[in-house]
Coordinates of N, CA, C and O in Angstrom, one line a residue:
M6 N 1.9 -5.2 4.2 CA 2.4 -6.5 4.4 C 1.8 -7.5 3.4 O 2.4 -8.4 3.0
A7 N 0.5 -7.2 3.0 CA -0.1 -8.1 2.0 C 0.7 -8.1 0.7 O 0.9 -9.2 0.1
E8 N 1.1 -7.0 0.2 CA 1.9 -6.9 -1.0 C 3.2 -7.7 -0.9 O 3.6 -8.4 -1.8
L9 N 3.8 -7.5 0.2 CA 5.1 -8.2 0.5 C 4.9 -9.7 0.6 O 5.7 -10.5 0.2
A10 N 3.8 -10.1 1.3 CA 3.5 -11.5 1.4 C 3.2 -12.2 0.1 O 3.5 -13.4 -0.1
A11 N 2.7 -11.4 -0.8 CA 2.4 -12.0 -2.2 C 3.7 -12.1 -3.0 O 3.7 -13.0 -3.9
G12 N 4.6 -11.3 -2.7 CA 5.9 -11.3 -3.5 C 6.5 -12.6 -3.8 O 6.8 -12.9 -4.9
P13 N 6.8 -13.4 -2.8 CA 7.5 -14.7 -3.0 C 6.7 -15.6 -3.9 O 7.3 -16.4 -4.6
H14 N 5.4 -15.5 -3.9 CA 4.6 -16.3 -4.7 C 4.4 -15.9 -6.1 O 3.9 -16.6 -7.0
A15 N 4.9 -14.6 -6.4 CA 4.7 -14.0 -7.7 C 5.9 -14.2 -8.6 O 6.0 -13.6 -9.7
T16 N 6.9 -15.0 -8.2 CA 8.0 -15.3 -9.1 C 8.3 -16.8 -9.1 O 8.1 -17.5 -8.1
S17 N 8.8 -17.2 -10.2 CA 9.2 -18.7 -10.3 C 10.8 -18.8 -10.1 O 11.3 -19.9 -10.0
D18 N 11.5 -17.7 -10.0 CA 12.9 -17.7 -9.8 C 13.2 -18.0 -8.3 O 12.9 -17.2 -7.5
P19 N 13.9 -19.1 -8.0 CA 14.2 -19.4 -6.6 C 15.0 -18.4 -5.8 O 14.7 -18.1 -4.7
A20 N 16.0 -17.8 -6.5 CA 16.8 -16.7 -5.9 C 16.0 -15.5 -5.6 O 16.1 -14.9 -4.5
E21 N 15.1 -15.1 -6.5 CA 14.3 -13.9 -6.3 C 13.2 -14.2 -5.2 O 12.9 -13.4 -4.4
R22 N 12.7 -15.4 -5.2 CA 11.7 -15.8 -4.2 C 12.4 -15.7 -2.8 O 11.8 -15.2 -1.8
A23 N 13.6 -16.2 -2.7 CA 14.3 -16.1 -1.4 C 14.6 -14.6 -1.0 O 14.4 -14.3 0.2
R24 N 14.9 -13.8 -1.9 CA 15.1 -12.3 -1.6 C 13.8 -11.7 -1.1 O 13.8 -11.0 -0.1
R25 N 12.7 -12.1 -1.8 CA 11.4 -11.5 -1.4 C 11.0 -12.0 -0.1 O 10.4 -11.3 0.7
Q26 N 11.2 -13.3 0.2 CA 10.8 -13.9 1.5 C 11.7 -13.2 2.6 O 11.1 -12.9 3.7
D27 N 12.9 -13.0 2.4 CA 13.8 -12.3 3.3 C 13.3 -10.9 3.6 O 13.2 -10.5 4.8
R28 N 12.9 -10.2 2.6 CA 12.4 -8.8 2.7 C 11.1 -8.9 3.6 O 10.9 -8.0 4.5
L29 N 10.2 -9.8 3.3 CA 9.0 -9.9 4.0 C 9.3 -10.2 5.5 O 8.7 -9.5 6.4
Q30 N 10.1 -11.1 5.8 CA 10.4 -11.5 7.2 C 11.1 -10.3 7.9 O 10.8 -10.1 9.1
R31 N 12.0 -9.6 7.3 CA 12.6 -8.5 7.9 C 11.6 -7.4 8.2 O 11.6 -6.8 9.3
T32 N 10.7 -7.2 7.3 CA 9.7 -6.1 7.5 C 8.7 -6.5 8.6 O 8.3 -5.7 9.4
E33 N 8.3 -7.8 8.6 CA 7.4 -8.3 9.7 C 8.0 -8.1 11.0 O 7.3 -7.8 12.0
S34 N 9.3 -8.3 11.1 CA 9.9 -8.2 12.5 C 10.1 -6.7 12.9 O 10.3 -6.5 14.1
A35 N 10.1 -5.8 11.9 CA 10.4 -4.4 12.2 C 9.1 -3.6 12.4 O 9.1 -2.5 13.0
F36 N 8.0 -4.0 11.8 CA 6.7 -3.3 11.8 C 5.6 -4.1 12.3 O 5.5 -5.3 12.0
E37 N 4.7 -3.4 13.0 CA 3.4 -4.1 13.4 C 2.4 -3.8 12.3 O 2.2 -2.6 11.9
S38 N 1.7 -4.8 11.8 CA 0.7 -4.6 10.8 C -0.5 -3.9 11.4 O -0.9 -4.1 12.6
L39 N -1.1 -3.1 10.6 CA -2.3 -2.4 11.0 C -3.5 -3.1 10.4 O -3.5 -3.4 9.2
P40 N -4.6 -3.2 11.1 CA -5.8 -3.9 10.6 C -6.6 -3.0 9.6 O -6.5 -1.8 9.7
F41 N -7.2 -3.6 8.7 CA -8.2 -2.9 7.8 C -9.5 -3.0 8.5 O -10.2 -4.1 8.4
D42 N -9.9 -2.0 9.2 CA -11.1 -2.0 10.0 C -12.2 -1.1 9.5 O -12.1 -0.6 8.3
G43 N -13.2 -0.8 10.3 CA -14.3 0.1 9.9 C -13.8 1.5 9.5 O -14.3 2.1 8.6
A44 N -12.9 2.0 10.3 CA -12.4 3.4 10.0 C -11.7 3.4 8.7 O -11.8 4.3 7.9
A45 N -10.9 2.3 8.4 CA -10.2 2.3 7.2 C -11.2 2.1 6.0 O -11.0 2.7 4.9
A46 N -12.2 1.4 6.2 CA -13.2 1.2 5.2 C -13.9 2.5 4.8 O -14.1 2.8 3.6
R47 N -14.2 3.3 5.8 CA -14.8 4.7 5.6 C -13.8 5.6 4.9 O -14.1 6.3 3.9
A48 N -12.5 5.5 5.3 CA -11.5 6.3 4.6 C -11.3 5.8 3.2 O -11.0 6.7 2.3
Y49 N -11.5 4.5 2.9 CA -11.4 4.0 1.5 C -12.4 4.7 0.7 O -12.2 5.0 -0.5
G50 N -13.6 5.0 1.2 CA -14.6 5.7 0.4 C -14.2 7.0 0.0 O -14.3 7.5 -1.1
E51 N -13.5 7.8 0.9 CA -13.0 9.1 0.6 C -11.9 9.0 -0.5 O -11.8 9.8 -1.4
I52 N -11.0 8.0 -0.3 CA -9.9 7.8 -1.2 C -10.4 7.5 -2.6 O -10.0 8.0 -3.6
Y53 N -11.3 6.5 -2.6 CA -11.9 6.1 -3.9 C -12.6 7.3 -4.6 O -12.3 7.5 -5.8
A54 N -13.3 8.1 -3.9 CA -14.0 9.3 -4.5 C -13.0 10.3 -5.0 O -13.1 10.8 -6.1
A55 N -11.9 10.5 -4.3 CA -10.8 11.4 -4.8 C -10.2 10.9 -6.1 O -9.9 11.7 -7.0
V56 N -9.9 9.6 -6.1 CA -9.3 9.0 -7.3 C -10.2 9.1 -8.5 O -9.8 9.5 -9.6
Q57 N -11.5 8.8 -8.3 CA -12.5 8.8 -9.4 C -12.6 10.3 -9.9 O -12.7 10.5 -11.1
A58 N -12.7 11.2 -9.0 CA -12.8 12.6 -9.3 C -11.6 13.1 -10.2 O -11.8 14.0 -11.0
S59 N -10.5 12.5 -9.9 CA -9.3 12.9 -10.7 C -9.2 12.3 -12.1 O -8.4 12.7 -12.9
G60 N -10.2 11.4 -12.3 CA -10.2 10.7 -13.6 C -9.3 9.5 -13.7 O -9.2 8.9 -14.8
R61 N -8.7 9.1 -12.6 CA -7.8 8.0 -12.6 C -8.6 6.7 -12.2 O -9.7 6.8 -11.6
K62 N -8.1 5.6 -12.6 CA -8.7 4.3 -12.3 C -8.6 4.0 -10.8 O -7.5 4.1 -10.2
A63 N -9.7 3.6 -10.1 CA -9.6 3.3 -8.7 C -9.8 1.8 -8.4 O -9.9 1.4 -7.3
R64 N -10.0 1.0 -9.5 CA -10.2 -0.5 -9.3 C -9.1 -1.3 -9.9 O -8.1 -0.7 -10.4
G65 N -9.2 -2.6 -9.9 CA -8.2 -3.5 -10.4 C -6.9 -3.5 -9.6 O -7.0 -3.4 -8.3
L66 N -5.8 -3.5 -10.2 CA -4.5 -3.6 -9.5 C -4.3 -2.4 -8.6 O -3.6 -2.5 -7.6
R67 N -4.9 -1.3 -8.9 CA -4.7 -0.1 -8.1 C -5.4 -0.2 -6.8 O -5.0 0.5 -5.8
A68 N -6.3 -1.1 -6.6 CA -7.1 -1.2 -5.4 C -6.2 -1.4 -4.2 O -6.5 -0.9 -3.1
I69 N -5.2 -2.3 -4.3 CA -4.3 -2.5 -3.1 C -3.7 -1.3 -2.6 O -3.6 -1.0 -1.4
D70 N -3.1 -0.5 -3.6 CA -2.5 0.8 -3.1 C -3.5 1.7 -2.4 O -3.2 2.4 -1.4
L71 N -4.8 1.7 -2.9 CA -5.8 2.6 -2.3 C -6.2 2.0 -0.9 O -6.5 2.8 0.0
L72 N -6.2 0.7 -0.7 CA -6.4 0.2 0.6 C -5.3 0.6 1.6 O -5.6 0.9 2.8
I73 N -4.1 0.6 1.1 CA -3.0 1.0 2.0 C -3.1 2.5 2.3 O -3.0 2.9 3.5
A74 N -3.5 3.3 1.3 CA -3.7 4.7 1.6 C -4.9 4.9 2.6 O -4.8 5.8 3.4
A75 N -5.9 4.2 2.4 CA -7.1 4.3 3.4 C -6.7 3.9 4.8 O -7.1 4.6 5.7
T76 N -5.8 2.9 4.9 CA -5.4 2.5 6.3 C -4.5 3.7 6.9 O -4.7 4.0 8.1
A77 N -3.7 4.3 6.1 CA -2.9 5.4 6.6 C -3.8 6.6 7.0 O -3.6 7.2 8.0
R78 N -4.8 6.9 6.1 CA -5.7 8.0 6.4 C -6.5 7.7 7.7 O -6.6 8.6 8.5
A79 N -7.0 6.5 7.8 CA -7.8 6.2 9.0 C -7.0 6.4 10.3 O -7.6 6.7 11.3
R80 N -5.7 6.2 10.3 CA -4.9 6.3 11.5 C -4.1 7.6 11.6 O -3.4 7.8 12.5
G81 N -4.3 8.5 10.6 CA -3.6 9.8 10.6 C -2.1 9.6 10.4 O -1.3 10.4 11.0
L82 N -1.7 8.6 9.7 CA -0.3 8.3 9.5 C 0.1 8.7 8.1 O -0.7 8.7 7.1
P83 N 1.4 9.0 7.9 CA 1.9 9.2 6.5 C 2.0 7.9 5.8 O 2.0 6.8 6.4
L84 N 2.0 8.0 4.4 CA 2.1 6.9 3.6 C 3.5 6.9 2.9 O 3.8 7.9 2.3
Y85 N 4.3 5.9 3.2 CA 5.7 5.9 2.6 C 5.6 5.1 1.4 O 5.1 4.0 1.4
T86 N 6.2 5.6 0.3 CA 6.2 4.9 -1.0 C 7.4 5.2 -1.8 O 8.0 6.3 -1.7
R87 N 7.7 4.3 -2.7 CA 8.7 4.6 -3.7 C 8.1 5.2 -5.0 O 8.8 5.6 -5.9
N88 N 6.8 5.2 -5.0 CA 6.0 5.6 -6.2 C 5.0 6.7 -5.8 O 3.8 6.5 -5.9
P89 N 5.5 7.9 -5.5 CA 4.6 9.0 -5.1 C 3.5 9.3 -6.1 O 2.4 9.8 -5.8
A90 N 3.8 9.2 -7.4 CA 2.9 9.5 -8.5 C 1.6 8.7 -8.4 O 0.6 9.1 -8.8
D91 N 1.7 7.5 -7.8 CA 0.6 6.6 -7.6 C -0.5 7.2 -6.6 O -1.6 6.8 -6.6
F92 N -0.1 8.2 -5.9 CA -0.9 8.8 -4.9 C -1.1 10.3 -5.0 O -1.6 11.0 -4.1
A93 N -0.7 10.8 -6.2 CA -0.7 12.3 -6.4 C -2.1 12.9 -6.1 O -2.1 14.1 -5.6
E94 N -3.1 12.3 -6.5 CA -4.5 12.9 -6.4 C -5.0 12.8 -4.9 O -6.0 13.4 -4.6
L95 N -4.2 12.3 -4.0 CA -4.6 12.2 -2.6 C -3.9 13.2 -1.7 O -4.0 13.1 -0.5
D96 N -3.2 14.2 -2.3 CA -2.5 15.1 -1.4 C -3.3 15.8 -0.4 O -2.8 16.1 0.7
D97 N -4.6 16.0 -0.6 CA -5.4 16.7 0.4 C -5.9 15.7 1.5 O -6.4 16.2 2.5
L98 N -5.7 14.4 1.3 CA -6.2 13.4 2.2 C -5.1 12.8 3.1 O -5.4 12.4 4.2
I99 N -3.9 12.6 2.5 CA -2.9 11.9 3.3 C -1.5 12.6 2.9 O -1.3 13.2 1.9
D100 N -0.6 12.4 3.9 CA 0.8 12.9 3.7 C 1.6 11.8 3.0 O 1.8 10.7 3.6
V101 N 2.0 12.0 1.8 CA 2.8 11.0 1.1 C 4.2 11.3 1.2 O 4.7 12.4 0.9
V102 N 5.0 10.3 1.7 CA 6.4 10.5 1.9 C 7.2 9.6 0.9 O 6.9 8.4 0.9
T103 N 8.0 10.2 0.1 CA 8.8 9.4 -0.9 C 10.0 8.8 -0.3 O 10.8 9.5 0.4
L104 N 10.2 7.6 -0.5 CA 11.4 6.9 -0.1 C 12.5 6.8 -1.2 O 12.2 6.8 -2.3

């Protein structure tokens, strides 16, 4: 939800802002947000270590994706994404489902 909430603020185009706001509101009404809690923080350590071991960058812009992956891991849930390559090194930790 955090990435979707940032979306409307990341464009100066009014039409695109409206599309992004609509997407955010539809998603919020269809899904319950999961908290980033202690279990997710511990899972983030595992996720971070796996990414580092693969030689890929685990900080910067990538950090948001890894927080999402950690939340999924902590709850035993699959991670749904349009960009499965972003999570390739995590196959042993989470089930990545391509949309």
